[in-house]
């Protein structure tokens, strides 16, 4: 279907971060866009239930926002720059590990602010229509038919559309419909770690209680805590631990003792009473990683964001990858002149290796964040990578830099890291080999005079003892 032939009607299921950004991109193309979300309009709510109050935004996310003219208003004007990881040791002392070169940073952005800004921006287009409190209950994806339940009136509503865009998150109903179809691959993994959000409030003068331009990390081997700054000068603190440890902290004194050992410096920051109150008022949430393929059904349905690749949050890339999906989808619509029959399969084929790569990288980074940052070898390798990146900025791009500060395809980031590991281990082997050669040479050269001495010694002995 070409741009000229028809004005496409698109149903976006899910008005979260990815759904709302997609609405902006598609409206800009002149399509008729209907966005359905099971939540009420979050702009009318005092409290929005859900996860992660703030998010780390990096280059992929901000590039996607730039595509609809929102980067400055959201990232530059609202985001809080974080230039390094600030590592907290159990004794409360700290050290910083910069993210990249001077001036490179990621931004802490409020989830609610971001979602509202995207909904507001989408609503500026007369061809975008939001339907809140509408839950997708079933669909015929190859016919473009959807059935919603209006959660206010309890009525059922049917609709038919040219394209269904499933942006309904990690537990996607659109994806569940795709799973009923042949040749659809799906796997999910719950990691044994769960998380809970706590809060460090601002001080009595309304200021941040910790230096704000950092992502603070308390790595403790099998578990960890992180904190990201908020606009109101508070910190969202996220505690990641195995469920058994959460379960074992079943009294206020056990909780405080645990914090005294592992997170002592945070007790005065959070406040003992608040820590106990918030901890026992909240239930930890699970984390799921989802891989599936393909992402499309014919020319009538495609899934994006967490619906197609839910990832654990340790690379700070879930939302970034989801927003990048919108950017790439828009590029493919340009490339194929809105021909969905070509765009959808290419989107699946192009995006799948990258989505699976970032799923794997996020799993790996959990180990790095909670444990490896404590190891000297990790810090030495980081120094080597940073040094080589400084010397050869285009040739040697460290893994974290390629994922966070570039738009290198995620699976190329992994290939690049494998190549770097090979170069480093070959160099170590060569240096080791040269070292052995040098040591052999030294031994040999010091052996020659010794040999002369021994010769003299032998003849001396010979003279003394005489032939036997
Ligand atoms: P969602 O944000 O989940 O939105 C889905 C929408 O679909 C919701 O509005 C929901 O109401 C709606 N919906 C669901 N089902 C239906 C239905 N049946 N009918 C109608 N509507 C429906 N990412 C980063 O990039 N950086 C970070 O720092 C980061 N930190 C994170 C921290 C934590 C603890 C977690 C859990 C995640 C984090 N992420 C981060 C990941 C990020 O939150 C997600 O990748 C992102 O929210 C995905 O956006 P989405 O729009 O695809 O899905």
Short mmCIF file of C-alpha atoms and ligand atoms in Angstrom, two decimals:
data_model
loop_
_atom_site.label_atom_id
_atom_site.label_comp_id
_atom_site.label_asym_id
_atom_site.label_seq_id
_atom_site.Cartn_x
_atom_site.Cartn_y
_atom_site.Cartn_z
CA UNK A 1 0.00 0.00 0.00
CA UNK A 2 1.72 3.22 -1.02
CA UNK A 3 1.62 6.59 0.67
CA UNK A 4 -0.58 8.08 -2.02
CA UNK A 5 -3.02 5.21 -2.25
CA UNK A 6 -4.68 5.41 1.13
CA UNK A 7 -4.58 7.07 4.53
CA UNK A 8 -3.78 4.15 6.83
CA UNK A 9 -5.84 3.51 9.96
CA UNK A 10 -3.68 2.30 12.80
CA UNK A 11 -4.67 0.91 16.20
CA UNK A 12 -1.90 1.25 18.77
CA UNK A 13 -2.54 -1.09 21.70
CA UNK A 14 -0.85 0.41 24.78
CA UNK A 15 -0.30 4.10 25.45
CA UNK A 16 2.89 3.61 27.48
CA UNK A 17 6.25 5.01 26.39
CA UNK A 18 6.54 3.08 23.13
CA UNK A 19 2.87 3.30 22.17
CA UNK A 20 2.71 7.06 22.74
CA UNK A 21 5.94 7.72 20.80
CA UNK A 22 4.70 5.55 17.94
CA UNK A 23 1.49 7.61 17.90
CA UNK A 24 3.58 10.76 17.37
CA UNK A 25 5.60 9.23 14.51
CA UNK A 26 2.55 7.77 12.76
CA UNK A 27 0.43 10.91 13.19
CA UNK A 28 3.27 12.94 11.68
CA UNK A 29 2.95 10.75 8.58
CA UNK A 30 -0.73 11.72 8.36
CA UNK A 31 -2.19 8.33 9.39
CA UNK A 32 -5.37 8.03 11.42
CA UNK A 33 -4.16 6.76 14.79
CA UNK A 34 -6.22 5.31 17.65
CA UNK A 35 -4.39 4.54 20.89
CA UNK A 36 -6.03 2.17 23.40
CA UNK A 37 -4.79 1.74 26.96
CA UNK A 38 -6.31 -0.20 29.82
CA UNK A 39 -5.21 2.46 32.32
CA UNK A 40 -7.19 5.58 33.02
CA UNK A 41 -5.66 8.78 31.63
CA UNK A 42 -2.54 9.04 33.83
CA UNK A 43 -2.66 12.84 33.53
CA UNK A 44 -5.82 12.80 35.68
CA UNK A 45 -4.43 10.47 38.34
CA UNK A 46 -2.80 11.53 41.59
CA UNK A 47 -0.82 8.33 41.88
CA UNK A 48 0.15 6.16 38.90
CA UNK A 49 0.61 2.55 39.93
CA UNK A 50 3.46 0.65 38.31
CA UNK A 51 7.17 0.14 38.20
CA UNK A 52 10.33 2.22 38.13
CA UNK A 53 9.63 5.84 38.91
CA UNK A 54 12.56 7.02 36.85
CA UNK A 55 14.54 5.68 33.90
CA UNK A 56 18.03 6.11 32.49
CA UNK A 57 17.76 7.67 29.03
CA UNK A 58 20.71 7.31 26.66
CA UNK A 59 21.51 8.05 23.02
CA UNK A 60 19.07 5.57 21.46
CA UNK A 61 16.09 6.93 23.37
CA UNK A 62 16.98 10.56 22.88
CA UNK A 63 17.63 10.05 19.14
CA UNK A 64 14.14 8.56 18.81
CA UNK A 65 12.65 11.54 20.68
CA UNK A 66 14.58 13.93 18.41
CA UNK A 67 12.78 12.38 15.43
CA UNK A 68 9.52 13.95 16.61
CA UNK A 69 11.12 17.12 18.00
CA UNK A 70 10.88 16.16 21.69
CA UNK A 71 14.51 15.56 22.70
CA UNK A 72 15.16 19.03 24.13
CA UNK A 73 11.87 19.35 26.02
CA UNK A 74 12.22 15.91 27.60
CA UNK A 75 15.89 15.03 27.93
CA UNK A 76 17.80 18.32 28.00
CA UNK A 77 15.27 20.43 29.93
CA UNK A 78 13.97 17.77 32.28
CA UNK A 79 16.56 14.98 32.54
CA UNK A 80 19.20 14.96 35.27
CA UNK A 81 22.62 14.17 33.77
CA UNK A 82 24.55 11.29 35.39
CA UNK A 83 28.23 11.29 34.39
CA UNK A 84 29.46 8.29 36.34
CA UNK A 85 28.61 5.33 38.49
CA UNK A 86 29.26 6.26 42.13
CA UNK A 87 30.20 3.05 43.90
CA UNK A 88 29.41 2.80 47.63
CA UNK A 89 31.53 0.36 49.66
CA UNK A 90 30.01 -1.36 52.74
CA UNK A 91 31.95 1.04 55.02
CA UNK A 92 30.26 4.00 53.32
CA UNK A 93 33.31 5.22 51.36
CA UNK A 94 32.75 5.90 47.65
CA UNK A 95 34.60 6.10 44.33
CA UNK A 96 33.40 7.12 40.87
CA UNK A 97 33.69 5.18 37.60
CA UNK A 98 32.94 7.59 34.72
CA UNK A 99 30.58 6.27 32.06
CA UNK A 100 32.62 7.47 29.16
CA UNK A 101 34.61 10.44 27.94
CA UNK A 102 34.23 13.80 29.68
CA UNK A 103 30.82 15.24 28.91
CA UNK A 104 29.25 11.84 28.11
CA UNK A 105 26.34 11.11 30.40
CA UNK A 106 23.04 9.32 30.67
CA UNK A 107 19.93 11.14 31.93
CA UNK A 108 17.56 10.26 34.73
CA UNK A 109 14.05 10.97 33.45
CA UNK A 110 10.77 10.56 35.35
CA UNK A 111 8.62 7.79 33.84
CA UNK A 112 5.39 9.63 34.48
CA UNK A 113 6.72 12.93 33.13
CA UNK A 114 7.97 11.16 29.99
CA UNK A 115 4.72 9.26 29.38
CA UNK A 116 2.61 12.39 29.91
CA UNK A 117 4.87 14.47 27.63
CA UNK A 118 4.52 11.85 24.88
CA UNK A 119 0.72 11.63 25.26
CA UNK A 120 0.48 15.45 25.19
CA UNK A 121 2.68 15.61 22.10
CA UNK A 122 0.63 12.92 20.32
CA UNK A 123 -2.60 14.71 21.19
CA UNK A 124 -1.36 17.82 19.39
CA UNK A 125 -2.12 15.97 16.15
CA UNK A 126 -5.81 16.11 15.19
CA UNK A 127 -5.51 12.61 13.68
CA UNK A 128 -4.61 10.96 17.03
CA UNK A 129 -7.38 9.69 19.32
CA UNK A 130 -6.77 8.22 22.78
CA UNK A 131 -9.14 5.66 24.29
CA UNK A 132 -8.21 5.23 27.95
CA UNK A 133 -9.64 2.54 30.21
CA UNK A 134 -9.94 0.26 27.15
CA UNK A 135 -8.55 -3.21 27.57
CA UNK A 136 -7.74 -5.41 24.58
CA UNK A 137 -9.41 -8.75 25.26
CA UNK A 138 -9.08 -10.57 21.95
CA UNK A 139 -8.03 -10.07 18.35
CA UNK A 140 -7.93 -11.58 14.91
CA UNK A 141 -4.51 -10.30 13.95
CA UNK A 142 -4.46 -11.31 10.30
CA UNK A 143 -7.80 -9.58 9.72
CA UNK A 144 -6.91 -6.47 11.76
CA UNK A 145 -9.86 -7.02 14.12
CA UNK A 146 -9.70 -6.06 17.78
CA UNK A 147 -12.09 -6.45 20.70
CA UNK A 148 -11.78 -4.09 23.65
CA UNK A 149 -13.57 -3.95 26.94
CA UNK A 150 -14.43 -0.43 28.01
CA UNK A 151 -13.49 -0.69 31.69
CA UNK A 152 -15.71 2.25 32.62
CA UNK A 153 -18.95 1.25 30.89
CA UNK A 154 -18.11 -2.51 30.88
CA UNK A 155 -19.21 -2.59 27.25
CA UNK A 156 -17.42 -4.53 24.54
CA UNK A 157 -16.20 -2.63 21.51
CA UNK A 158 -15.06 -4.12 18.20
CA UNK A 159 -12.92 -2.35 15.67
CA UNK A 160 -11.20 -3.08 12.37
CA UNK A 161 -7.96 -1.45 11.32
CA UNK A 162 -5.23 -1.58 8.63
CA UNK A 163 -2.48 -2.14 11.16
CA UNK A 164 -2.40 -3.32 14.77
CA UNK A 165 0.64 -2.02 16.62
CA UNK A 166 1.09 -4.04 19.81
CA UNK A 167 2.88 -1.85 22.35
CA UNK A 168 1.20 -3.39 25.37
CA UNK A 169 4.25 -4.23 27.41
CA UNK A 170 5.96 -7.32 28.82
CA UNK A 171 2.70 -9.24 29.38
CA UNK A 172 1.33 -8.26 25.97
CA UNK A 173 -2.12 -9.51 24.96
CA UNK A 174 -1.28 -8.96 21.28
CA UNK A 175 1.74 -11.25 21.68
CA UNK A 176 -0.45 -13.85 23.41
CA UNK A 177 -2.62 -13.87 20.28
CA UNK A 178 0.49 -14.31 18.10
CA UNK A 179 1.49 -17.32 20.20
CA UNK A 180 -1.58 -19.13 18.91
CA UNK A 181 -0.21 -18.88 15.37
CA UNK A 182 2.14 -21.37 13.72
CA UNK A 183 5.89 -20.62 13.39
CA UNK A 184 5.91 -18.18 16.29
CA UNK A 185 8.89 -18.66 18.63
CA UNK A 186 8.68 -17.60 22.23
CA UNK A 187 10.73 -17.94 25.40
CA UNK A 188 10.56 -16.22 28.75
CA UNK A 189 12.82 -16.27 31.80
CA UNK A 190 12.13 -14.98 35.27
CA UNK A 191 15.42 -14.22 37.00
CA UNK A 192 15.68 -15.31 40.66
CA UNK A 193 16.15 -11.67 41.68
CA UNK A 194 13.21 -9.40 42.51
CA UNK A 195 13.21 -5.66 43.18
CA UNK A 196 11.69 -3.10 45.48
CA UNK A 197 11.70 0.69 45.20
CA UNK A 198 12.52 2.82 48.24
CA UNK A 199 13.08 6.55 48.47
CA UNK A 200 15.69 8.99 49.82
CA UNK A 201 13.72 12.20 50.36
CA UNK A 202 15.26 15.69 49.85
CA UNK A 203 16.98 17.30 52.88
CA UNK A 204 15.21 19.89 55.04
CA UNK A 205 16.31 22.67 52.65
CA UNK A 206 14.84 20.76 49.71
CA UNK A 207 18.23 19.72 48.28
CA UNK A 208 19.65 16.38 47.15
CA UNK A 209 21.20 14.39 50.00
CA UNK A 210 23.85 12.84 47.70
CA UNK A 211 25.83 14.28 44.75
CA UNK A 212 23.20 14.22 42.02
CA UNK A 213 25.16 13.80 38.80
CA UNK A 214 25.81 10.11 39.32
CA UNK A 215 24.03 6.80 39.26
CA UNK A 216 24.77 5.50 42.77
CA UNK A 217 25.45 1.76 43.14
CA UNK A 218 25.92 -0.41 46.22
CA UNK A 219 27.27 -3.66 44.68
CA UNK A 220 27.23 -6.54 47.14
CA UNK A 221 27.98 -9.68 45.12
CA UNK A 222 24.69 -11.60 45.06
CA UNK A 223 22.55 -8.48 45.45
CA UNK A 224 22.78 -4.73 45.02
CA UNK A 225 21.04 -1.39 45.39
CA UNK A 226 21.02 1.56 42.96
CA UNK A 227 19.71 5.13 43.16
CA UNK A 228 18.66 7.57 40.42
CA UNK A 229 17.92 11.26 41.06
CA UNK A 230 14.44 12.78 40.64
CA UNK A 231 13.41 16.30 39.68
CA UNK A 232 12.00 16.94 43.19
CA UNK A 233 15.52 16.30 44.64
CA UNK A 234 14.57 12.91 46.01
CA UNK A 235 16.22 9.63 44.96
CA UNK A 236 14.49 6.49 43.80
CA UNK A 237 16.42 3.67 45.42
CA UNK A 238 15.98 0.20 43.93
CA UNK A 239 16.91 -2.82 45.96
CA UNK A 240 17.60 -5.94 43.84
CA UNK A 241 17.84 -9.20 45.81
CA UNK A 242 16.85 -12.85 45.66
CA UNK A 243 13.31 -13.39 47.00
CA UNK A 244 14.71 -15.54 49.88
CA UNK A 245 16.64 -12.58 51.26
CA UNK A 246 13.54 -10.38 51.10
CA UNK A 247 11.62 -13.15 52.88
CA UNK A 248 14.26 -13.46 55.59
CA UNK A 249 13.94 -9.76 56.48
CA UNK A 250 10.61 -10.23 58.22
CA UNK A 251 11.00 -7.92 61.21
CA UNK A 252 12.09 -4.26 61.48
CA UNK A 253 15.17 -5.21 63.53
CA UNK A 254 16.31 -7.79 60.96
CA UNK A 255 15.89 -5.19 58.22
CA UNK A 256 17.89 -2.55 60.10
CA UNK A 257 20.63 -5.07 60.97
CA UNK A 258 20.83 -6.03 57.30
CA UNK A 259 21.12 -2.39 56.25
CA UNK A 260 23.72 -1.76 59.00
CA UNK A 261 25.92 -4.46 57.43
CA UNK A 262 25.37 -3.81 53.72
CA UNK A 263 23.99 -0.31 53.19
CA UNK A 264 24.98 1.52 56.38
CA UNK A 265 25.43 4.93 54.74
CA UNK A 266 21.86 4.90 53.41
CA UNK A 267 20.14 4.54 56.81
CA UNK A 268 20.46 8.23 57.77
CA UNK A 269 19.63 9.22 54.16
CA UNK A 270 16.39 7.24 53.97
CA UNK A 271 15.63 7.55 57.69
CA UNK A 272 15.16 4.49 59.91
CA UNK A 273 11.42 4.93 60.34
CA UNK A 274 10.79 5.59 56.65
CA UNK A 275 12.92 2.63 55.66
CA UNK A 276 10.90 0.27 57.86
CA UNK A 277 7.57 1.80 56.80
CA UNK A 278 8.28 1.74 53.05
CA UNK A 279 9.92 -1.69 53.09
CA UNK A 280 7.02 -3.42 54.81
CA UNK A 281 4.38 -1.50 52.82
CA UNK A 282 5.71 -2.80 49.48
CA UNK A 283 5.96 -6.20 47.86
CA UNK A 284 9.01 -6.91 45.70
CA UNK A 285 8.29 -7.25 41.96
CA UNK A 286 9.60 -9.94 39.61
CA UNK A 287 11.67 -9.32 36.48
CA UNK A 288 11.04 -11.11 33.22
CA UNK A 289 13.08 -11.43 30.06
CA UNK A 290 11.17 -12.25 26.86
CA UNK A 291 12.46 -13.27 23.46
CA UNK A 292 10.21 -14.02 20.52
CA UNK A 293 10.08 -13.96 16.75
CA UNK A 294 8.82 -12.91 14.30
CA UNK A 295 7.41 -9.56 15.45
CA UNK A 296 4.77 -9.35 12.74
CA UNK A 297 1.75 -11.11 11.25
CA UNK A 298 1.43 -10.59 7.48
CA UNK A 299 0.90 -6.92 6.76
CA UNK A 300 -1.61 -6.29 9.57
CA UNK A 301 0.14 -6.59 12.92
CA UNK A 302 3.50 -5.84 14.52
CA UNK A 303 4.68 -5.76 18.14
CA UNK A 304 7.29 -3.40 19.60
CA UNK A 305 8.91 -2.40 22.88
CA UNK A 306 8.54 -4.74 25.86
CA UNK A 307 5.81 -6.63 23.99
CA UNK A 308 8.50 -7.99 21.66
CA UNK A 309 11.62 -7.87 23.86
CA UNK A 310 11.14 -7.42 27.59
CA UNK A 311 14.58 -7.25 29.16
CA UNK A 312 15.91 -7.12 32.71
CA UNK A 313 16.68 -3.51 33.63
CA UNK A 314 20.44 -3.76 34.29
CA UNK A 315 21.67 -2.07 31.12
CA UNK A 316 19.12 0.73 31.37
CA UNK A 317 18.12 -0.14 27.80
CA UNK A 318 14.55 -1.51 27.87
CA UNK A 319 12.88 1.79 27.15
CA UNK A 320 15.78 2.95 24.97
CA UNK A 321 15.45 -0.14 22.78
CA UNK A 322 11.67 0.31 22.65
CA UNK A 323 11.94 3.95 21.57
CA UNK A 324 14.58 2.93 19.02
CA UNK A 325 12.03 0.43 17.60
CA UNK A 326 9.75 3.39 16.76
CA UNK A 327 12.62 5.25 15.09
CA UNK A 328 13.60 2.23 12.97
CA UNK A 329 9.99 1.45 12.06
CA UNK A 330 9.59 5.02 10.83
CA UNK A 331 12.76 4.71 8.71
CA UNK A 332 11.40 1.51 7.15
CA UNK A 333 8.08 3.22 6.34
CA UNK A 334 10.14 5.85 4.51
CA UNK A 335 12.23 3.24 2.74
CA UNK A 336 9.23 1.24 1.50
CA UNK A 337 6.87 4.14 0.90
CA UNK A 338 4.46 2.89 3.63
CA UNK A 339 4.12 -0.53 2.03
CA UNK A 340 3.31 -2.59 5.13
CA UNK A 341 3.76 -5.87 3.25
CA UNK A 342 7.46 -4.97 2.93
CA UNK A 343 7.96 -2.94 6.11
CA UNK A 344 6.69 -5.51 8.63
CA UNK A 345 8.83 -8.52 7.58
CA UNK A 346 11.91 -6.32 7.28
CA UNK A 347 11.27 -4.87 10.74
CA UNK A 348 11.11 -8.39 12.23
CA UNK A 349 14.20 -9.54 10.39
CA UNK A 350 16.26 -6.43 11.11
CA UNK A 351 15.28 -5.94 14.72
CA UNK A 352 15.26 -9.49 16.08
CA UNK A 353 19.05 -10.08 16.35
CA UNK A 354 19.44 -6.72 18.07
CA UNK A 355 16.58 -7.27 20.52
CA UNK A 356 17.95 -10.70 21.46
CA UNK A 357 21.43 -9.23 21.85
CA UNK A 358 20.27 -6.54 24.28
CA UNK A 359 18.32 -9.19 26.26
CA UNK A 360 21.60 -11.09 26.70
CA UNK A 361 23.64 -7.98 27.43
CA UNK A 362 21.19 -6.90 30.13
CA UNK A 363 21.55 -10.30 31.83
CA UNK A 364 25.35 -9.97 31.67
CA UNK A 365 25.30 -6.45 33.09
CA UNK A 366 23.50 -7.63 36.20
CA UNK A 367 26.64 -9.58 37.12
CA UNK A 368 28.83 -6.62 36.21
CA UNK A 369 26.83 -4.16 38.31
CA UNK A 370 26.36 -6.23 41.42
CA UNK A 371 29.77 -7.91 41.46
CA UNK A 372 32.35 -7.25 38.74
CA UNK A 373 32.68 -3.51 39.46
CA UNK A 374 34.21 -4.63 42.78
CA UNK A 375 37.01 -6.55 41.02
CA UNK A 376 40.41 -5.03 40.26
CA UNK A 377 40.55 -6.93 36.93
CA UNK A 378 37.31 -5.23 35.84
CA UNK A 379 38.66 -1.80 36.67
CA UNK A 380 42.00 -2.50 34.94
CA UNK A 381 40.20 -3.67 31.80
CA UNK A 382 38.01 -0.56 31.90
CA UNK A 383 41.13 1.63 32.15
CA UNK A 384 42.67 -0.21 29.20
CA UNK A 385 39.46 0.17 27.16
CA UNK A 386 39.18 3.86 28.04
CA UNK A 387 42.84 4.45 27.16
CA UNK A 388 42.51 2.69 23.79
CA UNK A 389 39.25 4.51 23.09
CA UNK A 390 41.02 7.81 23.77
CA UNK A 391 43.87 6.85 21.41
CA UNK A 392 41.65 5.28 18.71
CA UNK A 393 38.16 6.77 19.22
CA UNK A 394 36.67 5.23 16.07
CA UNK A 395 38.52 1.89 16.10
CA UNK A 396 38.23 0.94 19.77
CA UNK A 397 34.75 1.54 21.20
CA UNK A 398 34.23 -0.12 24.61
CA UNK A 399 31.09 -2.24 25.02
CA UNK A 400 29.27 0.09 27.40
CA UNK A 401 30.06 3.10 25.17
CA UNK A 402 28.79 1.31 22.06
CA UNK A 403 25.53 0.31 23.76
CA UNK A 404 24.86 3.55 25.62
CA UNK A 405 26.48 6.35 23.66
CA UNK A 406 26.12 5.12 20.11
CA UNK A 407 23.48 3.58 17.86
CA UNK A 408 25.69 0.68 16.82
CA UNK A 409 23.36 -2.30 16.32
CA UNK A 410 23.18 -4.22 19.58
CA UNK A 411 24.39 -7.47 18.05
CA UNK A 412 27.33 -5.63 16.49
CA UNK A 413 28.18 -4.31 19.98
CA UNK A 414 28.56 -7.92 21.11
CA UNK A 415 30.63 -8.88 18.05
CA UNK A 416 32.82 -5.82 18.62
CA UNK A 417 33.39 -6.80 22.26
CA UNK A 418 34.31 -10.37 21.24
CA UNK A 419 36.85 -9.00 18.77
CA UNK A 420 38.30 -6.72 21.47
CA UNK A 421 38.56 -9.63 23.92
CA UNK A 422 40.48 -11.60 21.29
CA UNK A 423 42.84 -8.69 20.64
CA UNK A 424 43.46 -8.24 24.38
CA UNK A 425 44.04 -11.94 25.05
CA UNK A 426 46.35 -12.23 21.99
CA UNK A 427 48.26 -9.18 23.25
CA UNK A 428 48.52 -10.69 26.72
CA UNK A 429 49.72 -13.99 25.22
CA UNK A 430 52.24 -12.17 22.99
CA UNK A 431 53.50 -10.04 25.87
CA UNK A 432 53.66 -13.18 28.03
CA UNK A 433 55.57 -15.01 25.25
CA UNK A 434 57.96 -12.11 24.80
CA UNK A 435 58.41 -12.04 28.57
CA UNK A 436 59.37 -15.73 28.58
CA UNK A 437 61.80 -15.14 25.69
CA UNK A 438 63.33 -12.18 27.49
CA UNK A 439 63.62 -14.15 30.72
CA UNK A 440 65.27 -17.06 28.82
CA UNK A 441 67.72 -14.66 27.19
CA UNK A 442 68.60 -13.10 30.58
CA UNK A 443 69.09 -16.53 32.08
CA UNK A 444 71.25 -17.56 29.18
CA UNK A 445 73.44 -14.44 29.24
CA UNK A 446 73.89 -14.69 33.01
CA UNK A 447 74.60 -18.41 32.62
CA UNK A 448 77.63 -17.79 30.29
CA UNK A 449 79.88 -16.11 32.92
CA UNK A 450 78.62 -18.64 35.45
CA UNK A 451 79.67 -21.42 33.09
CA UNK A 452 83.19 -19.97 33.02
CA UNK A 453 83.23 -19.87 36.81
CA UNK A 454 82.01 -23.47 36.95
CA UNK A 455 84.68 -24.50 34.44
CA UNK A 456 87.35 -22.99 36.69
CA UNK A 457 85.72 -24.62 39.65
CA UNK A 458 85.67 -28.01 37.88
CA UNK A 459 89.36 -27.76 36.98
CA UNK A 460 90.12 -26.68 40.53
CA UNK A 461 88.26 -29.71 41.84
CA UNK A 462 90.02 -31.83 39.25
CA UNK A 463 93.39 -30.57 40.42
CA UNK A 464 92.50 -31.20 44.02
CA UNK A 465 90.99 -34.69 43.66
CA UNK A 466 92.72 -35.94 40.55
CA UNK A 467 91.29 -38.42 38.07
CA UNK A 468 89.44 -41.32 39.64
P1 LIG B 1 4.98 -0.35 29.03
O1 LIG B 1 5.71 0.84 29.54
O2 LIG B 1 4.79 -1.50 29.94
O3 LIG B 1 3.57 0.13 28.47
C1 LIG B 1 2.60 -0.81 28.08
C2 LIG B 1 1.25 -0.13 28.06
O4 LIG B 1 0.29 -1.06 27.56
C3 LIG B 1 0.75 0.27 29.46
O5 LIG B 1 0.36 1.60 29.45
C4 LIG B 1 -0.39 -0.69 29.75
O6 LIG B 1 -1.40 -0.10 30.53
C5 LIG B 1 -0.89 -1.00 28.35
N1 LIG B 1 -1.56 -2.31 28.23
C6 LIG B 1 -1.12 -3.50 28.68
N2 LIG B 1 -2.01 -4.47 28.38
C7 LIG B 1 -3.03 -3.88 27.71
C8 LIG B 1 -4.24 -4.36 27.15
N3 LIG B 1 -4.58 -5.65 27.20
N4 LIG B 1 -5.05 -3.47 26.55
C9 LIG B 1 -4.73 -2.16 26.48
N5 LIG B 1 -3.59 -1.65 27.00
C10 LIG B 1 -2.74 -2.49 27.61
N6 LIG B 1 14.50 1.07 30.57
C11 LIG B 1 15.46 1.97 30.25
O7 LIG B 1 15.69 2.24 29.07
N7 LIG B 1 16.17 2.62 31.22
C12 LIG B 1 16.00 2.33 32.54
O8 LIG B 1 16.67 2.91 33.39
C13 LIG B 1 15.02 1.36 32.91
N8 LIG B 1 14.81 1.06 34.19
C14 LIG B 1 13.90 0.10 34.52
C15 LIG B 1 13.75 -0.26 35.86
C16 LIG B 1 12.86 -1.25 36.22
C17 LIG B 1 12.75 -1.65 37.66
C18 LIG B 1 12.08 -1.89 35.22
C19 LIG B 1 11.11 -2.96 35.59
C20 LIG B 1 12.20 -1.52 33.89
C21 LIG B 1 13.12 -0.53 33.53
N9 LIG B 1 13.31 -0.16 32.19
C22 LIG B 1 14.27 0.75 31.85
C23 LIG B 1 12.51 -0.80 31.11
C24 LIG B 1 11.33 0.07 30.74
O9 LIG B 1 10.53 0.31 31.85
C25 LIG B 1 10.50 -0.64 29.67
O10 LIG B 1 11.35 -1.15 28.67
C26 LIG B 1 9.50 0.33 29.02
O11 LIG B 1 8.59 0.79 29.96
C27 LIG B 1 8.77 -0.38 27.88
O12 LIG B 1 7.80 0.47 27.36
P2 LIG B 1 6.53 -0.12 26.62
O13 LIG B 1 5.74 1.06 26.18
O14 LIG B 1 6.95 -1.14 25.65
O15 LIG B 1 5.72 -0.92 27.75
#
